[in-house]
CSV table of C-alpha atoms in Angstrom, one decimal:
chain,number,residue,atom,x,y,z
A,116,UNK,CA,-25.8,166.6,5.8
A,117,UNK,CA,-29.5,166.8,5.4
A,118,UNK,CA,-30.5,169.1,2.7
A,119,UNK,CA,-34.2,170.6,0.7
A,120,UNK,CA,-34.4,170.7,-2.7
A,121,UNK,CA,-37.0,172.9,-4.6
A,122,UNK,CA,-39.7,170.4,-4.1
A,123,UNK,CA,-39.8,169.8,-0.7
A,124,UNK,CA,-37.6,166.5,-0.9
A,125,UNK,CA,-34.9,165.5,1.6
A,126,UNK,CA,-31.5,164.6,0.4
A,127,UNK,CA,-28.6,162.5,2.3
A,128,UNK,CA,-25.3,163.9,1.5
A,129,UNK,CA,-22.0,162.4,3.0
A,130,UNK,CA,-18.2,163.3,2.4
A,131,UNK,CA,-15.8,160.8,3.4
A,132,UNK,CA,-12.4,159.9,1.9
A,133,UNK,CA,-9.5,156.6,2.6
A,134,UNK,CA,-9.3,157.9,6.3
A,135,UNK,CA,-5.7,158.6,6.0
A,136,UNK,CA,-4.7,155.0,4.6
A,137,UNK,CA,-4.0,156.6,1.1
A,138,UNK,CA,-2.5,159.2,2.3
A,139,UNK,CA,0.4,156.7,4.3
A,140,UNK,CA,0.2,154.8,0.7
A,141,UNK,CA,0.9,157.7,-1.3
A,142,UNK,CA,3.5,158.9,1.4
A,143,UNK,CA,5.2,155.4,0.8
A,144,UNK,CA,5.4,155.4,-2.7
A,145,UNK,CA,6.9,158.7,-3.2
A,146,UNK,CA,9.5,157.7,-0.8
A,147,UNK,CA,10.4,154.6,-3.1
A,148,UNK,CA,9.9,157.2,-6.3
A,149,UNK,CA,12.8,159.2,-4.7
A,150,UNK,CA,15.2,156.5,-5.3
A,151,UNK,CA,14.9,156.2,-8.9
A,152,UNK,CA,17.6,156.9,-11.3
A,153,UNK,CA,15.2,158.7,-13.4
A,154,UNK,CA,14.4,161.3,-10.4
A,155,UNK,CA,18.1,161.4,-9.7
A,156,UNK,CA,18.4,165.2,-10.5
A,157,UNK,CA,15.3,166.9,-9.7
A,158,UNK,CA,15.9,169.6,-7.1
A,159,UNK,CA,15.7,168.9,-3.5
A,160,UNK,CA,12.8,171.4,-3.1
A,161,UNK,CA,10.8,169.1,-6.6
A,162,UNK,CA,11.3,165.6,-5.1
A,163,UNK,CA,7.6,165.2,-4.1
A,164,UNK,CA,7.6,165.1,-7.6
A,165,UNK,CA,9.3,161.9,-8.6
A,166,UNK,CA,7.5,159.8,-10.8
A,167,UNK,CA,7.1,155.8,-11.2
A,168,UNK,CA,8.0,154.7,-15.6
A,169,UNK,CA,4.3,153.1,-16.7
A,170,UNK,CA,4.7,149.3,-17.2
A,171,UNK,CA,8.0,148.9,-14.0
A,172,UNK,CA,6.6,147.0,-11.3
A,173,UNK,CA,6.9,150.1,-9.1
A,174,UNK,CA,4.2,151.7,-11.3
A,175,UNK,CA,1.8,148.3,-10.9
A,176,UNK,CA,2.7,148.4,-7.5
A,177,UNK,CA,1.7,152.2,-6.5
A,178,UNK,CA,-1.6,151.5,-8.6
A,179,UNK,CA,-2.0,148.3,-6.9
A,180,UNK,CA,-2.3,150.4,-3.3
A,181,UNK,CA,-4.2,153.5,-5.1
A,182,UNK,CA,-6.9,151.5,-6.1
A,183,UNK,CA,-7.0,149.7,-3.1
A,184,UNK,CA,-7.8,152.7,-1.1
A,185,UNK,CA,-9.9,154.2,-3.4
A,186,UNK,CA,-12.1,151.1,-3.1
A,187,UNK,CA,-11.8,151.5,0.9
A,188,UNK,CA,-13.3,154.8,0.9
A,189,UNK,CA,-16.5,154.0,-1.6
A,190,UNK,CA,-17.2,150.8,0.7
A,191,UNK,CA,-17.0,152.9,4.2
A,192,UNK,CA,-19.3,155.2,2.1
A,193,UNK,CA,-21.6,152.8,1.4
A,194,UNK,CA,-21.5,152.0,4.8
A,195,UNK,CA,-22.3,155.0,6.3
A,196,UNK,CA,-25.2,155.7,4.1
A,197,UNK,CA,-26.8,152.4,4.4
A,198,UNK,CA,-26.7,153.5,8.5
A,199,UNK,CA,-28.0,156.6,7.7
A,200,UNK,CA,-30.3,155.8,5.7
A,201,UNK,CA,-31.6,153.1,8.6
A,202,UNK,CA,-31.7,155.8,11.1
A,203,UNK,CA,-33.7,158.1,9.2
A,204,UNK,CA,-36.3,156.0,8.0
A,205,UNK,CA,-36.8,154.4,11.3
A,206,UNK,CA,-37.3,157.9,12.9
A,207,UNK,CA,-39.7,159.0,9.7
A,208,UNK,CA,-41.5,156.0,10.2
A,209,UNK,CA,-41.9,155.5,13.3
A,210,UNK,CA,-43.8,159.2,13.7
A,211,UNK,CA,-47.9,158.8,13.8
A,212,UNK,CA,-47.7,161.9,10.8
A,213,UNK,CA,-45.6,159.4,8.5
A,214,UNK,CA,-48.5,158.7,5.6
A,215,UNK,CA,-46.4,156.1,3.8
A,216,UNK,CA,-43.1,153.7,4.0
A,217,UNK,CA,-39.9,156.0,3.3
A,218,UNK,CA,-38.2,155.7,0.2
A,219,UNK,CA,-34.9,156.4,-1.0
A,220,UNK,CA,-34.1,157.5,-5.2
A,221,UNK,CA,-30.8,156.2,-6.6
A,222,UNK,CA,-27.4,157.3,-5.1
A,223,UNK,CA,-25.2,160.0,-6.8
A,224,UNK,CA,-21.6,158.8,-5.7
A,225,UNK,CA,-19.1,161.7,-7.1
A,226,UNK,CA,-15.6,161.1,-6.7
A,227,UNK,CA,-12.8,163.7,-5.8
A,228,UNK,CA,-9.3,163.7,-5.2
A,229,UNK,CA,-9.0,160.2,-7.1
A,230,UNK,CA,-7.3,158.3,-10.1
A,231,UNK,CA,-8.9,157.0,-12.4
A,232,UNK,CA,-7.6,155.4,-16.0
A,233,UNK,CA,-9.3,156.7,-18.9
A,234,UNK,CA,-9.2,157.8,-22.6
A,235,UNK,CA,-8.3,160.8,-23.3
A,236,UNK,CA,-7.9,162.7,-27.0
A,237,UNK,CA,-7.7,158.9,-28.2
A,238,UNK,CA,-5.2,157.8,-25.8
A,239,UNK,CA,-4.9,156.1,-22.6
A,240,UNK,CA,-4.0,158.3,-19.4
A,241,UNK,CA,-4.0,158.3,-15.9
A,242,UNK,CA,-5.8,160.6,-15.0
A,243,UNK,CA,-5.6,162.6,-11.5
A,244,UNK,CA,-8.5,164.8,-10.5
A,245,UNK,CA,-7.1,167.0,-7.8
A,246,UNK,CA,-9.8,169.3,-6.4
A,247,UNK,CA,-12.1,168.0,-9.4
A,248,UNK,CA,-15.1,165.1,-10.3
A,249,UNK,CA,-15.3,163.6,-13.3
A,250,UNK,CA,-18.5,165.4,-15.7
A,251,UNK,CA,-18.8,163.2,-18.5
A,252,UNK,CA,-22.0,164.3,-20.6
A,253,UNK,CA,-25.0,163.2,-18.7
A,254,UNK,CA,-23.4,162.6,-16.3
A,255,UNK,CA,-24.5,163.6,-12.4
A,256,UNK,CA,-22.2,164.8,-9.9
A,257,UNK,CA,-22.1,167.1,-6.6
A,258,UNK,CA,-20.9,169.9,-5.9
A,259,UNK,CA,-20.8,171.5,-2.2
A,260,UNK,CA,-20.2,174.9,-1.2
A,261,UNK,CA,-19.5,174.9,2.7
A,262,UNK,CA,-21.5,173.7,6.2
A,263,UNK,CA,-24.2,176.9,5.5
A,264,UNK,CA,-24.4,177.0,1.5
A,265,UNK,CA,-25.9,173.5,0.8
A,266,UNK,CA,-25.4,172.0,-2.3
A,267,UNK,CA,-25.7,171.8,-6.3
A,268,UNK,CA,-26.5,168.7,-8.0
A,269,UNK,CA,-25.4,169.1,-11.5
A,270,UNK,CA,-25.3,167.1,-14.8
A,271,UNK,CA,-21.7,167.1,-16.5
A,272,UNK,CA,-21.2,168.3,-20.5
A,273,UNK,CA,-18.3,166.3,-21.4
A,274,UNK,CA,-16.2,169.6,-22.2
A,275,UNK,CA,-13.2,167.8,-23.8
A,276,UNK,CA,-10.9,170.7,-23.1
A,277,UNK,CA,-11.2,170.1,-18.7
A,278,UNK,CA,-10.5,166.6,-19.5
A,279,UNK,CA,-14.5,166.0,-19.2
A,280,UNK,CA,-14.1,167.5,-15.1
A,281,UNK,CA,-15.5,170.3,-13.2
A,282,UNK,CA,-15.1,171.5,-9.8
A,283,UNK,CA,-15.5,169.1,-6.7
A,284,UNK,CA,-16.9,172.7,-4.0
A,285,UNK,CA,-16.5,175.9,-3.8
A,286,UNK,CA,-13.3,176.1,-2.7
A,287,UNK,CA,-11.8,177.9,0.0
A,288,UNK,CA,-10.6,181.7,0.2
A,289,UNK,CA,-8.7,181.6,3.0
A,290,UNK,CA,-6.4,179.0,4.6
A,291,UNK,CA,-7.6,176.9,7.9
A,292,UNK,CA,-5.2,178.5,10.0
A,293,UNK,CA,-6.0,182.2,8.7
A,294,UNK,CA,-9.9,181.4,9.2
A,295,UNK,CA,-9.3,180.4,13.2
A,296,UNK,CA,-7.2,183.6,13.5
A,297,UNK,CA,-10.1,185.9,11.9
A,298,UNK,CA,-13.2,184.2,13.0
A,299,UNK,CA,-14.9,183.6,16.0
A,300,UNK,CA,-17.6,181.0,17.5
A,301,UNK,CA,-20.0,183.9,17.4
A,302,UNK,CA,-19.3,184.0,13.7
A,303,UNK,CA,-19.8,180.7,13.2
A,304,UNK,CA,-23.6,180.8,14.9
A,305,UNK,CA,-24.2,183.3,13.0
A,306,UNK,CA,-23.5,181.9,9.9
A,307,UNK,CA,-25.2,178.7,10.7
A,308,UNK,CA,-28.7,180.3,11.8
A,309,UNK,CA,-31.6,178.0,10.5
A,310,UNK,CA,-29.2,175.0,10.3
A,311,UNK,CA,-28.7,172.3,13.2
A,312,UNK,CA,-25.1,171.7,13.3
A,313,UNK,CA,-21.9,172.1,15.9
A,314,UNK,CA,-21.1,176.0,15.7
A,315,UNK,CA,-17.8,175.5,18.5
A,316,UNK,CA,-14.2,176.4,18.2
A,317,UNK,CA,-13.6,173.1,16.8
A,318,UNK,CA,-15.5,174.0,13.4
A,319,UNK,CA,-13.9,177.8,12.9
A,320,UNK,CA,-11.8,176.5,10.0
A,321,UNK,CA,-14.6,175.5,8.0
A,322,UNK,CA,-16.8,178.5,8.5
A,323,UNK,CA,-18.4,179.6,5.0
A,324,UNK,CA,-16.7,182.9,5.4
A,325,UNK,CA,-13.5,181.1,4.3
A,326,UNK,CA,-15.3,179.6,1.4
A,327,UNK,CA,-15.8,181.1,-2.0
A,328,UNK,CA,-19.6,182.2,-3.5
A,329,UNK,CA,-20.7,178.9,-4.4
A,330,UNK,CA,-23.4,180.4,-6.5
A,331,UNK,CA,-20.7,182.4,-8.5
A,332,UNK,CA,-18.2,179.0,-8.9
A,333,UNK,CA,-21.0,177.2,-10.4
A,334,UNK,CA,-22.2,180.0,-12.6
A,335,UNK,CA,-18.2,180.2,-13.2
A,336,UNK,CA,-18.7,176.6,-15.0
A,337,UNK,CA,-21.3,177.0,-16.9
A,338,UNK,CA,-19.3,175.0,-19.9
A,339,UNK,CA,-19.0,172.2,-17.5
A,340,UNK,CA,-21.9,172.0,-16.1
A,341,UNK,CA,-26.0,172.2,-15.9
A,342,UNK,CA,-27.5,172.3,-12.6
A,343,UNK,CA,-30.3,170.0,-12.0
A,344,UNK,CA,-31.1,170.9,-8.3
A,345,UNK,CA,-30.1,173.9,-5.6
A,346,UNK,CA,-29.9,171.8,-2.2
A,347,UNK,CA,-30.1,173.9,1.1
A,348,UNK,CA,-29.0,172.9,4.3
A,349,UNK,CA,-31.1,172.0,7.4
A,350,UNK,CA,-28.1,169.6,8.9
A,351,UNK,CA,-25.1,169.3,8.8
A,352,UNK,CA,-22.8,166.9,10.7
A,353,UNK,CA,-18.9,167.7,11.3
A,354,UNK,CA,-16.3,165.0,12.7
């Protein structure tokens, strides 16, 4: 996406994950975790669920592959920004208006969905932030609402009692498959009025109709977080 801020600056946000490879890992694992004597009587219906003893080699191994992918998807991130960022500047540039060279501030990278070992209440965890970023006091971190909200940037608080995390979006209200069923492409341009971005069938699901308030979620985490900047879309690039 291309988003304003409340000075007139242009930010660069992008949201890309593993691209399914830590997904197939993850898949993989479980399907060894399954076979353990220690997950020998959880339910059929809990089996997702098995777990891998800290220190076994099948532990080292699983974090082995996790951390693999999670380095994957920051190095295809910083990727696509550095091609972004090329395009963009040529185009500013190149215009007779342009009054001086482009520049870009420091990246924000904000992980979700990811493991990371840390300490927590004195001890050392593994900690999974499902649907969360980390927000360490001082710390700066995104969080988007849907393809029409924009964005916040916030600084974290280091509230001990979320494990130091707050929300990674708004969230959604609605499933994918309910949105498709309720919502229409005429929906979708009308939601998206002001913004460049696709508004066909393909992009139904992630109308911001089947999002939460993302003003309200963030007011929600006040304890969390401090917002730094409101970020309003002007482009925004699904696929």
């Amino acid at each position: 996406e291309l988003t304003t801020d409340s000075e007139k600056r242009v930010w660069i946000t992008l949201h890309s994950g593993s691209r399914g490879v830590g997904n197939e890992l993850a898949k993989r694992h479980i399907e060894k975790a399954k076979g353990l004597p220690q997950n020998a009587d959880l339910p059929k219906h809990l089996r997702e669920l098995s777990l891998f003893y800290k220190g076994t080699p099948e532990m080292d191994a699983y974090l082995h592959d996790l951390n693999w992918a999670q380095e994957y998807a920051m190095r295809s991130r910083t990727v696509m920004m550095a091609l972004v960022k090329r395009e963009l500047a040529d185009y500013i540039d190149g215009r007779p208006t342009t009054a001086r060279p482009t520049r870009f501030d420091e990246e924000i990278n904000c992980h979700h969905n990811y493991v990371a070992e840390e300490i927590i209440d004195g001890k050392y965890m593994i900690v999974t932030r499902k649907g969360a970023i980390s927000a360490k006091a001082g710390e700066l971190a995104l969080i988007p609402g849907s393809m029409a909200t924009g964005s916040y940037i916030v600084r974290g608080l280091g509230n001990e009692a979320s494990f130091q995390s707050a929300s990674h979006g708004a969230g959604r209200k609605m499933s994918r498959t309910a949105a498709k069923k309720q919502f229409t492409v005429e929906d979708v341009e009308r939601t998206m009025k002001g913004i460049e971005a696709r508004t066909d069938a393909g992009v139904i699901d992630e109308i911001s109709l089947a999002y939460k308030d993302l003003d309200s979620v963030i007011a929600a985490e006040s304890d969390l977080v401090e917002v730094v900047q409101k970020l309003d879309t002007i482009l925004c690039v699904k696929g």
